[in-house]
């Protein structure tokens, strides 16, 4: 038996092997078809394919100290040291590969963990230090002014949360997030009640800019520890010293691919087209992420393949859903269309990269998506429909402006509903809502840039006050009998 | 060191001398052209060149800038990208 394995190959067999080698080599070294090159160029130039963010996660666990000044100093030194070349490397990659890298950002260990011993009034010193470090290295946002309070508060957590309105109104680049629920712990309803007040106060303190402070504040259920997208990014406690996470985007590319399908294409074909497109987008992101990590001498964390819309025309999730045959985003059928989109994006992505993480899916921020804004204006899309949509997409109620006089209990109740969806369905959900000071339903808020503008949406006016003021925790759900 | 491929794309309205001028710039930078293909669709000229930049006498960023400026003079858009991005997106 053994002998036959080493049997000398016949001339014909040798020729076949040789031909096989040549063919294989040829395939590997093959140039590209004109159409392939043209497709990539078209995706970037006219369909707005981009790397939405390269986010460097930096652990600040070694930056604790006795006083706020010491902590602030350590934090500043560490961030400016680790992220010194972040922007430079990102710009190099952008030039070499011809793919725009829109944002360069930093996420850090939740500050409540680093500065648990600090008094409320001193937290601003730490936030200012984060802001200064971000400005110094040239990133536009730094995330991680955060607390994880799904089970309960430490004194430091409470101090940090109570300092959020001041911090978000006095800093430019700091982003904040608070995790108030998980599937394993349930919902901390004391935190939910508190966050309603904090969001309202934050919006009020930035009233000259339509409450933009609240656009930098996210309330989470099951917050991911490696999310590169703002405002919810933080560097989780299970993460390493320093890591590069990349967020890719491309609603425009998906929309363009779907619009080439005939109107009669069935859902199998739609799913297949989204998967293929998502694969290509993800591969571009993975290449950039790996090279960025290599050049920055750190490790590659995850690729977040979220379809993140921008206010530009054609770069819209709503338009993708409409291209499947809905006359307006928000009509009945929207949740099913979004479920298909979200799932197909993930399926294409996981084939393209072994380390997919973060939020991964489709974002449905209202103010950042021209199609969503149009749907709200047309009366097709309501807050209740958006809530239903969050059951099947990657995040939650995102960048939604509501009347400034909405009671805090109502904001808390909106959060509670969203947290319940995340907790029961074992997924991440979030609320980033802006009670725009002085604005009424039908008015507009203007944040500018990527944050866009939004119509102020109608909120259910029946009060949940007594429900919110009960306090305590909603227990963790059962993990069997899943119906 | 083996080849280091990059892809040059030229998109714009057709005119005399596009290939001549791009090739001239590449020759001046000691860059070898491996493949060229082009189409003209509704007066829009698209040319794609695969080149080897291993022995380029200039840095990639300078080359990119020079090509961009040349494109502006010729009224077309010229870009150069390293080939890895195409490999990542179109090959398993």
Coordinates of C-alpha atoms in Angstrom, one line a residue:
Chain A
X1 CA 0.0 0.0 0.0
X2 CA 2.6 2.4 1.1
X3 CA 4.8 1.6 -1.9
X4 CA 2.1 2.6 -4.4
X5 CA 2.0 6.1 -2.9
X6 CA 5.5 6.7 -4.0
X7 CA 5.0 5.2 -7.5
X8 CA 6.8 7.2 -10.1
X9 CA 4.3 9.2 -12.1
X10 CA 3.8 8.5 -15.8
X11 CA 4.8 11.2 -18.3
X12 CA 1.1 11.9 -18.9
X13 CA 0.5 12.4 -15.2
X14 CA 3.5 14.7 -15.0
X15 CA 2.2 16.8 -17.9
X16 CA -1.2 17.0 -16.2
X17 CA 0.4 18.1 -12.9
X18 CA 2.4 20.7 -14.8
X19 CA -0.6 22.0 -16.6
X20 CA -2.5 22.2 -13.4
X21 CA 0.4 24.2 -11.7
X22 CA 0.5 26.6 -14.6
X23 CA -3.3 27.1 -14.6
X24 CA -3.3 27.6 -10.8
X25 CA -0.4 30.0 -11.0
X26 CA -2.2 31.8 -13.9
X27 CA -5.3 32.1 -11.9
X28 CA -3.5 33.6 -8.9
X29 CA -1.4 36.0 -10.9
X30 CA -4.2 36.7 -13.3
X31 CA -4.8 40.3 -14.1
X32 CA -8.3 41.7 -13.7
X33 CA -11.1 41.9 -16.2
X34 CA -11.9 45.4 -17.3
X35 CA -15.4 45.1 -15.8
X36 CA -14.0 44.2 -12.4
X37 CA -11.7 47.2 -12.3
X38 CA -14.4 49.4 -13.6
X39 CA -16.8 48.1 -11.0
X40 CA -14.6 49.0 -8.1
X41 CA -13.9 52.5 -9.5
X42 CA -17.6 53.0 -10.1
X43 CA -18.4 51.9 -6.6
X44 CA -16.1 54.5 -5.1
X45 CA -16.7 57.3 -7.5
X46 CA -20.4 57.3 -8.2
X47 CA -21.9 54.9 -5.6
X48 CA -20.1 56.3 -2.5
X49 CA -18.4 53.2 -1.3
X50 CA -16.2 54.3 1.6
X51 CA -14.5 53.1 4.7
X52 CA -16.8 54.9 7.2
X53 CA -14.3 54.8 10.0
X54 CA -11.0 53.5 11.3
X55 CA -11.4 53.5 15.0
X56 CA -8.5 52.9 17.3
X57 CA -9.6 51.2 20.6
X58 CA -7.2 52.2 23.4
X59 CA -7.3 50.6 26.9
X60 CA -7.1 53.2 29.7
X61 CA -7.2 50.7 32.5
X62 CA -3.7 51.7 33.5
X63 CA -4.7 55.4 33.7
X64 CA -6.4 55.3 37.1
X65 CA -5.2 57.7 39.8
X66 CA -6.0 59.4 43.1
X67 CA -7.1 62.7 41.6
X68 CA -8.9 63.8 38.5
X69 CA -5.8 65.8 37.4
X70 CA -3.6 62.7 37.6
X71 CA -6.0 60.7 35.6
X72 CA -6.5 63.4 33.0
X73 CA -2.8 63.7 32.5
X74 CA -2.3 59.9 32.1
X75 CA -5.2 59.7 29.7
X76 CA -3.9 62.5 27.6
X77 CA -0.4 61.0 27.4
X78 CA -1.6 57.6 26.5
X79 CA -4.0 58.6 23.8
X80 CA -1.6 61.0 22.1
X81 CA 1.1 58.3 22.2
X82 CA -0.9 55.4 20.9
X83 CA -2.9 57.4 18.2
X84 CA -0.1 59.7 17.1
X85 CA 0.1 58.2 13.6
X86 CA -3.6 57.1 13.2
X87 CA -4.6 59.9 10.9
X88 CA -1.4 59.8 8.9
X89 CA -1.7 56.1 8.3
X90 CA -5.3 56.4 7.3
X91 CA -4.5 59.1 4.8
X92 CA -1.7 57.0 3.3
X93 CA -4.1 54.1 2.8
X94 CA -6.7 56.3 1.3
X95 CA -4.2 57.5 -1.2
X96 CA -2.7 54.1 -2.1
X97 CA -6.0 52.3 -2.5
X98 CA -8.2 55.1 -3.7
X99 CA -11.0 54.4 -1.2
X100 CA -12.0 57.3 1.0
X101 CA -11.7 56.8 4.7
X102 CA -14.2 59.2 6.0
X103 CA -13.6 59.2 9.7
X104 CA -10.7 58.5 12.0
X105 CA -11.8 58.0 15.6
X106 CA -10.8 56.7 19.0
X107 CA -12.7 54.6 21.5
X108 CA -11.5 54.2 25.1
X109 CA -12.2 52.1 28.1
X110 CA -15.5 53.3 29.7
X111 CA -14.4 56.3 31.8
X112 CA -16.5 55.2 34.8
X113 CA -14.2 52.3 35.2
X114 CA -11.0 54.3 34.9
X115 CA -12.3 57.2 37.2
X116 CA -14.6 55.4 39.6
X117 CA -13.2 57.3 42.5
X118 CA -13.8 60.8 41.1
X119 CA -16.3 63.4 42.3
X120 CA -19.0 64.5 39.9
X121 CA -17.6 68.1 39.5
X122 CA -14.2 66.7 38.6
X123 CA -15.3 64.6 35.8
X124 CA -15.2 67.5 33.4
X125 CA -11.4 67.7 33.8
X126 CA -11.2 64.1 32.4
X127 CA -13.6 64.9 29.6
X128 CA -11.7 68.0 28.6
X129 CA -8.5 65.9 28.6
X130 CA -10.2 63.4 26.2
X131 CA -11.3 66.3 24.0
X132 CA -7.9 67.8 23.9
X133 CA -6.2 64.5 23.1
X134 CA -8.7 63.9 20.3
X135 CA -8.1 67.3 18.9
X136 CA -4.3 66.9 19.2
X137 CA -4.2 63.7 17.1
X138 CA -6.8 65.0 14.6
X139 CA -9.7 62.7 15.2
X140 CA -13.3 64.1 15.0
X141 CA -14.8 62.0 17.7
X142 CA -13.6 60.1 20.8
X143 CA -16.0 57.6 22.3
X144 CA -16.0 56.0 25.8
X145 CA -17.3 58.6 28.1
X146 CA -19.4 55.7 29.2
X147 CA -20.8 53.6 32.1
X148 CA -22.0 50.1 32.1
X149 CA -24.9 50.0 34.6
X150 CA -27.2 47.2 33.4
X151 CA -27.3 45.6 36.9
X152 CA -26.6 48.6 39.1
X153 CA -24.6 51.8 39.7
X154 CA -21.3 52.3 41.4
X155 CA -20.8 55.7 42.9
X156 CA -18.5 56.5 40.1
X157 CA -21.1 55.4 37.5
X158 CA -23.6 57.8 39.0
X159 CA -21.1 60.7 39.1
X160 CA -20.2 60.1 35.5
X161 CA -23.8 59.9 34.3
X162 CA -24.8 63.0 36.2
X163 CA -21.9 64.9 34.6
X164 CA -22.9 63.9 31.0
X165 CA -25.0 67.1 30.3
X166 CA -22.2 69.4 31.3
X167 CA -19.5 67.3 29.5
X168 CA -21.4 67.1 26.2
X169 CA -22.1 70.8 26.2
X170 CA -18.6 71.8 27.1
X171 CA -16.6 69.5 24.9
X172 CA -16.6 69.2 21.1
X173 CA -15.5 65.7 20.3
X174 CA -16.4 63.6 23.3
X175 CA -19.1 61.0 22.8
X176 CA -21.0 59.2 25.6
X177 CA -22.9 56.0 26.0
X178 CA -24.6 54.2 28.9
X179 CA -25.5 50.5 28.8
X180 CA -28.6 50.1 30.9
X181 CA -29.7 46.6 30.0
X182 CA -28.5 43.2 28.9
X183 CA -30.2 39.9 28.1
X184 CA -28.4 38.3 31.0
X185 CA -29.0 41.0 33.6
X186 CA -32.4 42.5 32.6
X187 CA -33.1 46.2 32.5
X188 CA -32.0 48.7 35.2
X189 CA -35.1 50.8 35.3
X190 CA -33.5 53.3 37.7
X191 CA -30.9 54.0 35.0
X192 CA -33.7 54.2 32.3
X193 CA -35.5 56.8 34.4
X194 CA -32.3 58.7 35.0
X195 CA -31.3 58.7 31.3
X196 CA -34.6 60.3 30.3
X197 CA -33.6 63.3 32.5
X198 CA -30.0 63.3 31.3
X199 CA -30.9 63.3 27.6
X200 CA -33.3 66.1 28.2
X201 CA -30.8 68.2 30.2
X202 CA -28.1 67.5 27.6
X203 CA -30.3 68.7 24.8
X204 CA -31.3 71.8 26.8
X205 CA -27.7 72.7 27.5
X206 CA -27.0 72.7 23.8
X207 CA -30.2 74.5 22.8
X208 CA -28.4 77.0 20.6
X209 CA -27.6 74.1 18.3
X210 CA -31.0 72.3 18.4
X211 CA -29.8 70.0 21.2
X212 CA -26.9 68.5 19.4
X213 CA -25.4 67.3 22.7
X214 CA -28.0 64.6 22.7
X215 CA -26.8 63.4 19.3
X216 CA -23.5 62.4 21.0
X217 CA -25.3 60.3 23.7
X218 CA -26.4 56.7 23.2
X219 CA -28.4 54.5 25.6
X220 CA -27.7 50.8 25.0
X221 CA -29.0 47.3 25.6
X222 CA -26.3 44.6 25.0
X223 CA -23.7 47.2 23.9
X224 CA -21.0 45.6 21.8
X225 CA -17.5 46.1 23.1
X226 CA -15.8 46.5 19.7
X227 CA -18.2 48.8 17.9
X228 CA -16.2 51.3 15.8
X229 CA -19.2 53.6 15.1
X230 CA -20.0 56.8 17.0
X231 CA -21.5 57.9 19.2
X232 CA -21.7 54.5 20.9
X233 CA -18.1 53.3 20.5
X234 CA -16.1 52.3 23.6
X235 CA -13.2 50.0 24.2
X236 CA -14.7 47.0 26.1
X237 CA -13.2 45.5 29.3
X238 CA -12.5 42.3 27.5
X239 CA -10.4 44.0 24.8
X240 CA -6.7 44.2 24.5
X241 CA -4.3 47.1 24.9
X242 CA -4.8 48.7 21.6
X243 CA -6.8 47.5 18.6
X244 CA -8.0 48.7 15.2
X245 CA -11.6 48.3 14.3
X246 CA -13.0 49.3 11.0
X247 CA -16.5 50.2 9.9
X248 CA -17.3 49.9 6.2
X249 CA -20.3 51.4 4.5
X250 CA -22.1 51.4 1.2
X251 CA -25.8 51.8 1.0
X252 CA -25.3 53.5 -2.3
X253 CA -23.5 50.4 -3.7
X254 CA -26.2 48.1 -2.5
X255 CA -28.9 50.4 -4.0
X256 CA -27.1 50.5 -7.4
X257 CA -26.7 46.7 -7.5
X258 CA -30.4 46.2 -6.6
X259 CA -31.6 48.8 -9.2
X260 CA -30.0 46.7 -11.9
X261 CA -32.3 43.7 -11.1
X262 CA -35.5 43.4 -13.0
X263 CA -38.7 44.4 -11.2
X264 CA -39.8 40.8 -11.3
X265 CA -36.7 39.4 -9.5
X266 CA -37.8 37.3 -6.5
X267 CA -36.5 37.6 -2.9
X268 CA -33.9 34.9 -3.5
X269 CA -32.3 37.0 -6.2
X270 CA -32.5 40.2 -4.1
X271 CA -30.8 38.4 -1.2
X272 CA -28.1 37.0 -3.5
X273 CA -27.3 40.4 -4.9
X274 CA -27.0 42.0 -1.5
X275 CA -24.8 39.2 -0.3
X276 CA -22.4 39.5 -3.2
X277 CA -22.2 43.3 -2.9
X278 CA -21.7 43.1 0.9
X279 CA -18.9 40.5 0.3
X280 CA -17.0 43.0 -1.9
X281 CA -17.5 45.9 0.5
X282 CA -16.3 43.8 3.4
X283 CA -13.2 42.6 1.7
X284 CA -12.2 46.2 0.9
X285 CA -12.7 47.1 4.6
X286 CA -10.8 44.0 5.8
X287 CA -7.8 44.9 3.6
X288 CA -7.7 48.5 4.9
X289 CA -8.1 47.3 8.5
X290 CA -5.3 44.8 8.4
X291 CA -2.9 47.2 6.7
X292 CA -3.8 49.9 9.2
X293 CA -3.2 47.6 12.1
X294 CA 0.1 46.5 10.7
X295 CA 1.4 50.0 10.0
X296 CA 0.2 51.3 13.4
X297 CA 2.0 48.3 15.0
X298 CA -1.1 47.1 16.7
X299 CA -3.6 44.3 16.2
X300 CA -6.7 44.1 14.0
X301 CA -9.8 43.7 15.9
X302 CA -13.0 43.4 13.9
X303 CA -14.7 44.6 10.8
X304 CA -18.1 46.1 11.3
X305 CA -20.0 45.8 8.1
X306 CA -22.8 48.2 8.8
X307 CA -24.7 49.9 6.0
X308 CA -24.5 53.4 7.4
X309 CA -26.3 56.0 5.4
X310 CA -25.2 59.6 4.9
X311 CA -27.4 62.6 4.1
X312 CA -26.2 62.5 0.5
X313 CA -28.8 61.5 -2.1
X314 CA -28.6 57.8 -3.0
X315 CA -26.7 56.8 0.1
X316 CA -29.9 55.8 1.9
X317 CA -31.2 52.7 3.6
X318 CA -34.8 53.9 3.0
X319 CA -34.1 54.0 -0.7
X320 CA -32.9 50.4 -0.7
X321 CA -36.1 49.2 1.0
X322 CA -38.1 51.2 -1.5
X323 CA -36.2 49.7 -4.4
X324 CA -37.6 46.3 -3.3
X325 CA -41.0 47.6 -4.2
X326 CA -42.3 49.7 -1.2
X327 CA -43.8 53.0 -2.4
X328 CA -42.4 54.6 0.7
X329 CA -40.2 53.5 3.6
X330 CA -42.5 53.0 6.6
X331 CA -45.3 51.3 4.7
X332 CA -46.4 47.9 5.7
X333 CA -43.8 45.5 4.5
X334 CA -40.9 47.7 5.6
X335 CA -40.0 45.5 8.5
X336 CA -39.8 42.4 6.3
X337 CA -37.7 44.2 3.7
X338 CA -35.3 45.5 6.4
X339 CA -35.0 41.9 7.9
X340 CA -34.0 40.6 4.5
X341 CA -31.5 43.4 3.9
X342 CA -29.9 43.1 7.4
X343 CA -29.6 39.3 7.2
X344 CA -28.2 39.3 3.6
X345 CA -25.6 42.0 4.5
X346 CA -24.4 39.8 7.4
X347 CA -24.3 36.6 5.3
X348 CA -22.2 38.3 2.6
X349 CA -19.9 39.8 5.2
X350 CA -19.1 36.8 7.3
X351 CA -17.9 35.0 4.2
X352 CA -15.6 37.9 3.5
X353 CA -14.0 38.3 6.9
X354 CA -13.3 36.0 9.8
X355 CA -13.6 38.8 12.3
X356 CA -16.9 40.4 11.8
X357 CA -18.1 42.2 14.9
X358 CA -19.4 45.5 16.3
X359 CA -23.0 46.3 15.3
X360 CA -22.9 44.8 11.7
X361 CA -26.2 45.2 9.8
X362 CA -28.2 48.2 8.6
X363 CA -28.4 51.5 10.5
X364 CA -31.7 53.4 10.3
X365 CA -30.8 56.9 11.6
X366 CA -33.5 59.3 10.5
X367 CA -31.5 62.6 10.3
X368 CA -28.6 61.0 8.4
X369 CA -30.7 59.4 5.7
X370 CA -32.4 61.5 3.0
X371 CA -34.9 58.8 2.2
X372 CA -36.0 58.4 5.9
X373 CA -36.5 62.2 6.2
X374 CA -38.6 62.1 3.0
X375 CA -40.7 59.2 4.4
X376 CA -41.3 61.1 7.7
X377 CA -42.3 64.2 5.8
X378 CA -44.7 62.2 3.6
X379 CA -46.3 60.8 6.8
X380 CA -45.3 57.2 5.9
X381 CA -42.8 56.7 8.7
X382 CA -43.7 57.0 12.4
X383 CA -41.8 56.5 15.6
X384 CA -43.8 53.3 16.2
X385 CA -42.8 51.9 12.8
X386 CA -39.2 52.8 13.5
X387 CA -39.5 50.9 16.8
X388 CA -40.8 47.8 14.9
X389 CA -37.9 48.1 12.4
X390 CA -35.4 48.0 15.2
X391 CA -36.5 44.5 16.0
X392 CA -34.8 43.3 12.9
X393 CA -31.9 45.7 12.2
X394 CA -28.6 46.3 13.8
X395 CA -29.2 49.1 16.2
X396 CA -32.2 51.1 17.3
X397 CA -34.0 54.4 17.5
X398 CA -31.3 56.5 16.0
X399 CA -31.0 60.3 15.4
X400 CA -34.6 61.0 15.9
X401 CA -35.7 64.5 16.8
X402 CA -38.8 64.8 19.1
X403 CA -40.5 67.9 20.5
X404 CA -38.5 69.7 23.2
X405 CA -41.3 69.7 25.7
X406 CA -41.6 65.9 25.7
X407 CA -41.7 64.9 29.4
X408 CA -38.6 63.0 30.6
X409 CA -40.8 60.1 31.6
X410 CA -41.9 59.7 28.0
X411 CA -38.2 59.7 26.9
X412 CA -37.4 57.1 29.5
X413 CA -40.4 55.0 28.4
X414 CA -39.2 55.1 24.8
X415 CA -35.9 53.9 26.1
X416 CA -37.5 51.1 28.1
X417 CA -39.4 49.8 25.1
X418 CA -36.3 49.7 23.0
X419 CA -34.3 48.0 25.8
X420 CA -37.0 45.4 26.1
X421 CA -36.7 44.6 22.4
X422 CA -32.9 44.1 22.7
X423 CA -33.2 42.1 26.0
X424 CA -35.8 39.7 24.7
X425 CA -34.3 39.2 21.2
X426 CA -30.7 38.9 22.5
X427 CA -29.5 41.7 20.3
X428 CA -28.1 45.2 20.6
X429 CA -30.6 48.0 20.6
X430 CA -29.9 51.6 21.3
X431 CA -31.7 55.0 21.6
X432 CA -30.2 58.2 20.4
X433 CA -33.0 60.6 20.6
X434 CA -33.0 64.4 20.5
X435 CA -35.7 66.4 22.4
X436 CA -35.0 69.5 20.4
X437 CA -35.5 72.5 22.7
X438 CA -38.2 74.9 21.6
X439 CA -39.2 72.8 18.7
X440 CA -42.6 71.3 17.9
X441 CA -43.8 68.4 15.7
X442 CA -43.2 69.3 12.1
X443 CA -40.3 71.8 12.8
X444 CA -36.8 71.0 11.7
X445 CA -33.5 70.6 13.5
X446 CA -30.2 71.2 11.8
X447 CA -27.0 69.5 13.0
X448 CA -24.9 69.8 9.9
X449 CA -22.3 67.4 8.4
X450 CA -22.8 63.7 8.8
X451 CA -25.4 64.2 11.5
X452 CA -27.7 65.8 9.0
X453 CA -31.0 67.5 9.6
X454 CA -34.4 66.0 10.7
X455 CA -38.0 66.8 11.0
X456 CA -39.3 66.7 14.6
X457 CA -41.5 63.6 14.9
X458 CA -44.7 63.1 16.7
X459 CA -44.6 61.4 20.1
X460 CA -47.5 59.5 21.7
X461 CA -48.9 62.0 24.3
X462 CA -50.3 59.5 26.8
X463 CA -48.2 59.6 30.0
X464 CA -46.1 56.6 31.2
X465 CA -45.1 58.6 34.3
X466 CA -46.2 56.2 37.0
X467 CA -44.6 53.3 35.2
X468 CA -41.2 55.0 34.9
X469 CA -41.2 56.3 38.5
X470 CA -41.6 52.8 40.0
X471 CA -37.8 52.1 39.8
X472 CA -36.0 48.9 40.3
X473 CA -35.0 46.3 37.7
X474 CA -36.9 44.4 35.1
X475 CA -35.6 40.8 35.7
X476 CA -33.6 39.0 33.0
X477 CA -35.8 37.0 30.7
X478 CA -36.2 33.3 30.4
X479 CA -33.9 31.6 27.9
X480 CA -36.1 28.8 26.9
X481 CA -39.7 28.5 25.7
X482 CA -38.8 31.0 23.0
X483 CA -42.1 31.8 21.3
Chain B
X1 CA 11.6 41.8 -5.4
X2 CA 8.8 40.8 -7.7
X3 CA 6.4 43.1 -9.5
X4 CA 4.4 45.6 -7.6
X5 CA 1.3 46.2 -9.6
X6 CA -0.9 49.3 -9.6
X7 CA -3.9 50.2 -11.6
X8 CA -4.3 53.5 -13.4
X9 CA -7.7 54.6 -14.4
X10 CA -8.4 57.5 -16.8
X11 CA -12.0 58.6 -17.2
X12 CA -13.2 61.6 -19.2
X13 CA -14.0 63.0 -22.6
X14 CA -11.8 61.6 -25.4
X15 CA -9.2 63.8 -27.0
X16 CA -5.9 63.5 -28.8
X17 CA -2.9 62.5 -26.7
X18 CA -4.3 61.0 -23.6
X19 CA -2.4 57.7 -23.9
X20 CA 0.7 59.5 -25.2
X21 CA 0.8 61.9 -22.2
X22 CA 0.1 59.3 -19.6
X23 CA 2.7 56.9 -21.0
X24 CA 5.2 59.7 -21.2
X25 CA 4.8 60.5 -17.5
X26 CA 5.1 56.8 -16.7
X27 CA 8.3 56.4 -18.7
X28 CA 9.8 59.4 -17.0
X29 CA 9.1 57.7 -13.7
X30 CA 10.6 54.4 -14.9
X31 CA 7.3 52.6 -14.6
X32 CA 6.6 49.7 -16.9
X33 CA 3.1 49.2 -18.5
X34 CA 1.9 45.6 -18.3
X35 CA -1.5 45.9 -19.9
X36 CA -3.8 48.6 -21.3
X37 CA -7.4 48.4 -22.2
X38 CA -9.9 51.1 -23.1
X39 CA -13.4 51.7 -24.2
X40 CA -15.3 54.7 -25.4
X41 CA -18.9 54.7 -24.4
X42 CA -21.1 57.6 -25.4
X43 CA -18.0 59.8 -25.8
X44 CA -16.8 58.9 -22.4
X45 CA -13.3 57.6 -22.6
X46 CA -12.3 55.0 -20.0
X47 CA -8.8 53.6 -20.0
X48 CA -7.3 51.2 -17.5
X49 CA -3.6 50.5 -17.3
X50 CA -2.0 47.8 -15.2
X51 CA 1.6 49.0 -14.4
X52 CA 4.5 47.8 -12.4
X53 CA 5.7 50.5 -9.9
X54 CA 8.5 48.4 -8.4
X55 CA 11.2 50.5 -10.0
X56 CA 9.4 53.8 -9.8
X57 CA 11.7 56.7 -9.3
X58 CA 9.2 58.6 -7.3
X59 CA 7.1 58.0 -4.2
X60 CA 3.6 56.7 -4.7
X61 CA 2.0 59.8 -3.3
X62 CA 4.1 62.1 -5.6
X63 CA 3.2 59.9 -8.6
X64 CA -0.5 60.1 -7.7
X65 CA -0.3 63.8 -7.5
X66 CA 1.5 64.1 -10.8
X67 CA -1.1 61.9 -12.5
X68 CA -3.9 63.9 -11.0
X69 CA -2.3 67.2 -12.3
X70 CA -1.8 65.7 -15.7
X71 CA -5.5 64.6 -15.7
X72 CA -6.5 68.2 -14.9
X73 CA -4.4 69.5 -17.8
X74 CA -6.0 66.9 -20.2
X75 CA -9.5 67.5 -18.9
X76 CA -9.8 63.9 -17.6
X77 CA -9.8 62.2 -14.2
X78 CA -6.7 60.1 -13.5
X79 CA -6.2 57.9 -10.5
X80 CA -3.7 55.3 -9.4
X81 CA -4.5 52.5 -6.9
X82 CA -2.5 49.6 -5.7
X83 CA -3.9 46.4 -7.1
X84 CA -4.5 44.7 -3.7
X85 CA -7.8 46.4 -3.4
X86 CA -9.0 44.8 -6.6
X87 CA -7.6 41.5 -5.6
X88 CA -9.4 41.7 -2.2
X89 CA -12.8 42.6 -3.8
X90 CA -12.8 40.3 -6.8
X91 CA -10.8 37.2 -5.9
X92 CA -11.5 34.7 -3.3

